[in-house]
Coordinates of N, CA and C in Angstrom, one line a residue:
X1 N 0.9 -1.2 0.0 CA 0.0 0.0 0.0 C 0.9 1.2 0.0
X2 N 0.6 2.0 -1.4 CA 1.5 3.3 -0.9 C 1.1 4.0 0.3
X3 N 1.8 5.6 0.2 CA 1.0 6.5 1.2 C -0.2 7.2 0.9
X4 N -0.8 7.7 -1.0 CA -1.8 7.9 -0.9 C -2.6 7.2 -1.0
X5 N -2.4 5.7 -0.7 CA -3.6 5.0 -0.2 C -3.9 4.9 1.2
X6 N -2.7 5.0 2.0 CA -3.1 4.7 3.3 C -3.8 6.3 4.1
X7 N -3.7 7.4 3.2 CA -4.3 8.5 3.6 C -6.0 8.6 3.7
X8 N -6.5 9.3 5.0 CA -7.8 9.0 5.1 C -8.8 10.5 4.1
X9 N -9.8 10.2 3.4 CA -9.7 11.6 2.7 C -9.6 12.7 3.2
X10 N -10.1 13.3 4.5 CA -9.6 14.2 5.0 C -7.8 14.8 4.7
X11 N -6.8 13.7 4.9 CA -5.9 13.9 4.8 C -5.7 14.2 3.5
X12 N -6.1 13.5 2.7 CA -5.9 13.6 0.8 C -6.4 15.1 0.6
X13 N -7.5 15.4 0.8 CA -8.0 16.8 0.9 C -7.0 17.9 1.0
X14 N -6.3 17.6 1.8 CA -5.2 18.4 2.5 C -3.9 18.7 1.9
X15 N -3.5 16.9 1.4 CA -2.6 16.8 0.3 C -3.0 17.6 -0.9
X16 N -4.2 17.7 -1.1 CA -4.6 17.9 -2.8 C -4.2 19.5 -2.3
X17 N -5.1 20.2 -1.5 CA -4.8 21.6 -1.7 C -3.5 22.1 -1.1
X18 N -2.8 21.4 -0.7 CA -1.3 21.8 -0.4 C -0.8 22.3 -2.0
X19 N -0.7 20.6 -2.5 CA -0.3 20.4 -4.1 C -0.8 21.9 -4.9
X20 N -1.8 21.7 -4.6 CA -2.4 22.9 -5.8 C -2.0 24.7 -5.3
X21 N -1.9 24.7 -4.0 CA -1.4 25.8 -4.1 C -0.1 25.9 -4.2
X22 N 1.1 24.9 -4.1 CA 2.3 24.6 -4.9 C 2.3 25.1 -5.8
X23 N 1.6 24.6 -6.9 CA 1.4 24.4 -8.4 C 1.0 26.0 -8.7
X24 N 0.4 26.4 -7.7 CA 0.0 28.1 -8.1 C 1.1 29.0 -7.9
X25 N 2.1 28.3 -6.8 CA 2.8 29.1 -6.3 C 3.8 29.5 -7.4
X26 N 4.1 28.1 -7.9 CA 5.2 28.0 -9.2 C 4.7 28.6 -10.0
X27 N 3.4 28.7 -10.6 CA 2.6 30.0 -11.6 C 3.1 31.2 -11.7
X28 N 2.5 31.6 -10.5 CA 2.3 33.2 -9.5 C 3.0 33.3 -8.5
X29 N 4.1 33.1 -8.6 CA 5.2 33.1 -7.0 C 4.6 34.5 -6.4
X30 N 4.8 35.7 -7.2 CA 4.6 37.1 -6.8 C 3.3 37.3 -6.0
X31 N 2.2 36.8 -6.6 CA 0.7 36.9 -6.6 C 0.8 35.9 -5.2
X32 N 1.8 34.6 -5.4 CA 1.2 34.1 -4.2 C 1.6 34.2 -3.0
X33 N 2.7 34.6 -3.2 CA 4.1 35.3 -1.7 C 2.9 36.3 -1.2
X34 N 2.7 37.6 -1.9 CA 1.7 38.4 -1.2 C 0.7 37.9 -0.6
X35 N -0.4 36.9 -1.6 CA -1.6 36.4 -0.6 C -1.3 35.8 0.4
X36 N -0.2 34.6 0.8 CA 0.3 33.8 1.9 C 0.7 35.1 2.6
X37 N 1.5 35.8 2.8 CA 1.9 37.7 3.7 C 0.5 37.8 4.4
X38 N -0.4 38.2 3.2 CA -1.6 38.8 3.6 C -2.7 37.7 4.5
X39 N -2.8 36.8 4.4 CA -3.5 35.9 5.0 C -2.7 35.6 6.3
X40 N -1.5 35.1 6.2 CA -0.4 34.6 7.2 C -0.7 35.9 8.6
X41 N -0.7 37.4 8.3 CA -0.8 38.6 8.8 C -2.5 38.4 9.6
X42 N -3.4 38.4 8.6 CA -4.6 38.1 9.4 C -4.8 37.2 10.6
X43 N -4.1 36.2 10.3 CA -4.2 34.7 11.1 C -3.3 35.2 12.1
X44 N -2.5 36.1 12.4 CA -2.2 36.8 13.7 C -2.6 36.8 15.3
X45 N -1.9 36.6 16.1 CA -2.3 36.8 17.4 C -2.8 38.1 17.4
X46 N -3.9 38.9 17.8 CA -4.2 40.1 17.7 C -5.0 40.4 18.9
X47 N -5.7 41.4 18.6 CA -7.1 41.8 19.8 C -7.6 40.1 19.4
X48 N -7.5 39.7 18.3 CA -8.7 38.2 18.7 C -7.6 37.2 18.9
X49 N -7.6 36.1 19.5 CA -6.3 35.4 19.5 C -6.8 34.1 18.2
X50 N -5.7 33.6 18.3 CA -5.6 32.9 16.6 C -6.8 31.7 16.8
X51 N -6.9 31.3 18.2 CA -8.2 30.3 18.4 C -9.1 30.8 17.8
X52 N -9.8 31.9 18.6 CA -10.6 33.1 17.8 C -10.8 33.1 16.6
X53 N -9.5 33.7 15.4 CA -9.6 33.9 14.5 C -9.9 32.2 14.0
X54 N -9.6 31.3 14.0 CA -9.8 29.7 13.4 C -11.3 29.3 13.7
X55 N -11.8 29.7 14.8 CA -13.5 29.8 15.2 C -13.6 30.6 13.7
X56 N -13.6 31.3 13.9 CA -14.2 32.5 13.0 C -14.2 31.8 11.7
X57 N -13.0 31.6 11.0 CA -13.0 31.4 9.7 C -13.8 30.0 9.5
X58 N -13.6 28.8 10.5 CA -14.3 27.8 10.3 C -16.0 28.1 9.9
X59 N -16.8 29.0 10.9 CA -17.6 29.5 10.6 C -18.6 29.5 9.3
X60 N -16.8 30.7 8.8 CA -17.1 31.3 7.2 C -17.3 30.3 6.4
X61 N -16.3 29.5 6.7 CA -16.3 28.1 5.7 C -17.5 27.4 5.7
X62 N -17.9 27.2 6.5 CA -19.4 26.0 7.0 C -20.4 26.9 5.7
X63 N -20.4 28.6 6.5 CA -21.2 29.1 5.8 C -21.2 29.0 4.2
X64 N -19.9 29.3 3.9 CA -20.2 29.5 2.3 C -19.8 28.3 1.5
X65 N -20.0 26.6 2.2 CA -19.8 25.6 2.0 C -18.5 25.5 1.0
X66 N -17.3 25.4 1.6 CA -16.6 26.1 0.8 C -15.5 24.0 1.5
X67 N -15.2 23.4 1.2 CA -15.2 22.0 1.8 C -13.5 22.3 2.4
X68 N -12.4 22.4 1.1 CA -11.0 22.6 1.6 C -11.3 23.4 2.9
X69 N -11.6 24.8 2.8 CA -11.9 25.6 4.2 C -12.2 24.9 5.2
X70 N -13.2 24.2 5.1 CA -13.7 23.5 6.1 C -12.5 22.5 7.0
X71 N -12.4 21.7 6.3 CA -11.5 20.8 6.5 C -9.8 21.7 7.0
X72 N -9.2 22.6 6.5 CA -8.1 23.4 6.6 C -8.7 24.2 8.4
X73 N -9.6 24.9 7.9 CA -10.0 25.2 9.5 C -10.6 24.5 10.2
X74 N -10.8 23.1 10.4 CA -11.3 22.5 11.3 C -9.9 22.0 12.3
X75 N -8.7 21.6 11.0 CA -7.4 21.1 11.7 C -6.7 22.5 12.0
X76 N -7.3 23.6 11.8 CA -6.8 24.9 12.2 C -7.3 25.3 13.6
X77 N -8.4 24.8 14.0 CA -9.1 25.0 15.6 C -8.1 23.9 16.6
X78 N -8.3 22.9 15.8 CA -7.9 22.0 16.4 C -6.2 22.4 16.7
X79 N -5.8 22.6 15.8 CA -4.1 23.1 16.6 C -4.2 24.2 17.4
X80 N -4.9 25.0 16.8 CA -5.0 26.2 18.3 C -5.1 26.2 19.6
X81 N -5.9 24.5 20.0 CA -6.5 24.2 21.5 C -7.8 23.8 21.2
X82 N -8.5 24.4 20.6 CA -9.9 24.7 20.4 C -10.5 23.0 21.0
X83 N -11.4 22.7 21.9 CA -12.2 22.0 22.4 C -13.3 21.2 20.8
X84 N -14.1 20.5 21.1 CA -15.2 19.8 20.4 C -16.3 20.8 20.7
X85 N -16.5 21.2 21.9 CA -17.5 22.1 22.3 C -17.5 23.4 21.7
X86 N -16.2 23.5 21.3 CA -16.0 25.2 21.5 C -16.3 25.1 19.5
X87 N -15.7 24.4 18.9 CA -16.4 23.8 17.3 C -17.2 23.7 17.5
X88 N -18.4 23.0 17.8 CA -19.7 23.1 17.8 C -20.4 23.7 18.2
X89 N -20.2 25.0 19.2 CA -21.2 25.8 19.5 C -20.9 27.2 18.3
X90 N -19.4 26.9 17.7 CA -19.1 27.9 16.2 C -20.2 27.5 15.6
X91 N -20.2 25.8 15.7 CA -21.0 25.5 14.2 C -23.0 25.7 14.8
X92 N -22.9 26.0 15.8 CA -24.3 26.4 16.1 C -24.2 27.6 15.7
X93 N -23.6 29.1 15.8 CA -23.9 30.0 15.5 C -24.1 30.1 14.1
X94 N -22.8 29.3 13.1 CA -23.3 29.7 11.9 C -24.3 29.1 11.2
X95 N -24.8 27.7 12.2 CA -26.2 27.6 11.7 C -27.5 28.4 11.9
X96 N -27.0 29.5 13.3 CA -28.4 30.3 13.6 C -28.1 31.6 12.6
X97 N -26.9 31.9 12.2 CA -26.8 32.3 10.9 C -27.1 32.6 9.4
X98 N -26.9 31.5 9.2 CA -27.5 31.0 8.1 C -28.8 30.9 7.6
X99 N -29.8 30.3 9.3 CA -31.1 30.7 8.9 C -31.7 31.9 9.1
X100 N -30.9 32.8 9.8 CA -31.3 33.9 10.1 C -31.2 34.8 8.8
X101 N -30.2 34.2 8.0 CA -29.9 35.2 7.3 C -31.2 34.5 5.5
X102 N -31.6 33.6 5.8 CA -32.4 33.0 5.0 C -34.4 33.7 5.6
X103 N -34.1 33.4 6.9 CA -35.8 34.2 7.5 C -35.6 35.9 7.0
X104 N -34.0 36.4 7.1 CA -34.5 37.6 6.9 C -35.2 37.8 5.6
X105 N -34.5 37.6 4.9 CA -34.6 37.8 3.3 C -36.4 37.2 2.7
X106 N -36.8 36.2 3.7 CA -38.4 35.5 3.3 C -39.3 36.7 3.7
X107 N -38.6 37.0 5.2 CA -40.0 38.1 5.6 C -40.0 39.4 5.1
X108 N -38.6 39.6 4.1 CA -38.8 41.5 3.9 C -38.8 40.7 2.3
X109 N -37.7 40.4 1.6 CA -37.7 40.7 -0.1 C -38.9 39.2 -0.4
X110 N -39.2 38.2 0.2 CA -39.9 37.5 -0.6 C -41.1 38.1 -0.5
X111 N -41.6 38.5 0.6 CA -42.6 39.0 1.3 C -43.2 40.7 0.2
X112 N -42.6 41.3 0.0 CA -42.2 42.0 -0.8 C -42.6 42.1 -2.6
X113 N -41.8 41.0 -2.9 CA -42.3 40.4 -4.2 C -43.7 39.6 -4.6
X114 N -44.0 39.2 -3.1 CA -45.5 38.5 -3.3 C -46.5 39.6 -3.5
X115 N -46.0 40.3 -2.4 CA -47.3 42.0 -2.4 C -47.1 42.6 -4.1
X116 N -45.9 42.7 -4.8 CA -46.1 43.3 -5.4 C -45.9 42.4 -7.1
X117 N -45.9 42.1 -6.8 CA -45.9 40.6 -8.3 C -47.3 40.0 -8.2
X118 N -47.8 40.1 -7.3 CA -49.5 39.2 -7.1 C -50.6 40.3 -7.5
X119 N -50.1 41.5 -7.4 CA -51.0 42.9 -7.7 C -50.7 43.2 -9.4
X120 N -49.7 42.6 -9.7 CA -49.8 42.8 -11.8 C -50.9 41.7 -12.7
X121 N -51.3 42.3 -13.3 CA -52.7 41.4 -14.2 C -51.7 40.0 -14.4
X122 N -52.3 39.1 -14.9 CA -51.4 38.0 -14.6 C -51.7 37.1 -16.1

């Protein structure tokens, strides 16, 4: 068995987007030195500490189903310290989130389009 078979996909996930941002790197060395600066700079100990900041982005990720993210900040909480609790009650907010951000939009713009699309001759 090589090693990318003994890899569990999480890990391959991991491998794939290392690889590919390699592969970019060697593209866009320029383009990519800056983004890795700029991102590397965000992910900072700061007013929020880097646990904080790994909550946070995991979050974004859930949110905008975005899978590498997910997987990249999940093992990014997890090196920080970050608890199972302390992941999961992230992943509660961005689920109250998400629907919050789905009720808003029903009760003003769908709500909205009914009043005023149901009142044109049809």
């Amino acid at each position: 068995m090589d090693h990318q078979e003994s890899m569990s996909s999480v890990q391959q996930a991991l491998h794939d987007y290392k690889a590919g941002l390699g592969h970019f790197t060697e593209q866009m060395p320029d383009i990519a030195r800056k983004y890795n600066a700029f991102t590397e700079a965000c992910f900072e100990e700061g007013t929020l500490t880097a646990k904080e900041k790994q909550l946070i982005a995991l979050g974004i990720s859930l949110y905008s189903q975005d899978e590498y993210c997910i997987i990249y900040h999940t093992k990014g909480c997890l090196d920080q310290g970050c608890s199972q609790e302390e992941i999961f009650e992230a992943i509660a907010v961005t689920g109250a989130f998400g629907g919050g951000a789905a009720m808003s939009q029903a009760v003003t713009l769908v709500e909205q389009c009914l009043t005023e699309l149901d009142q044109q001759p049809h």
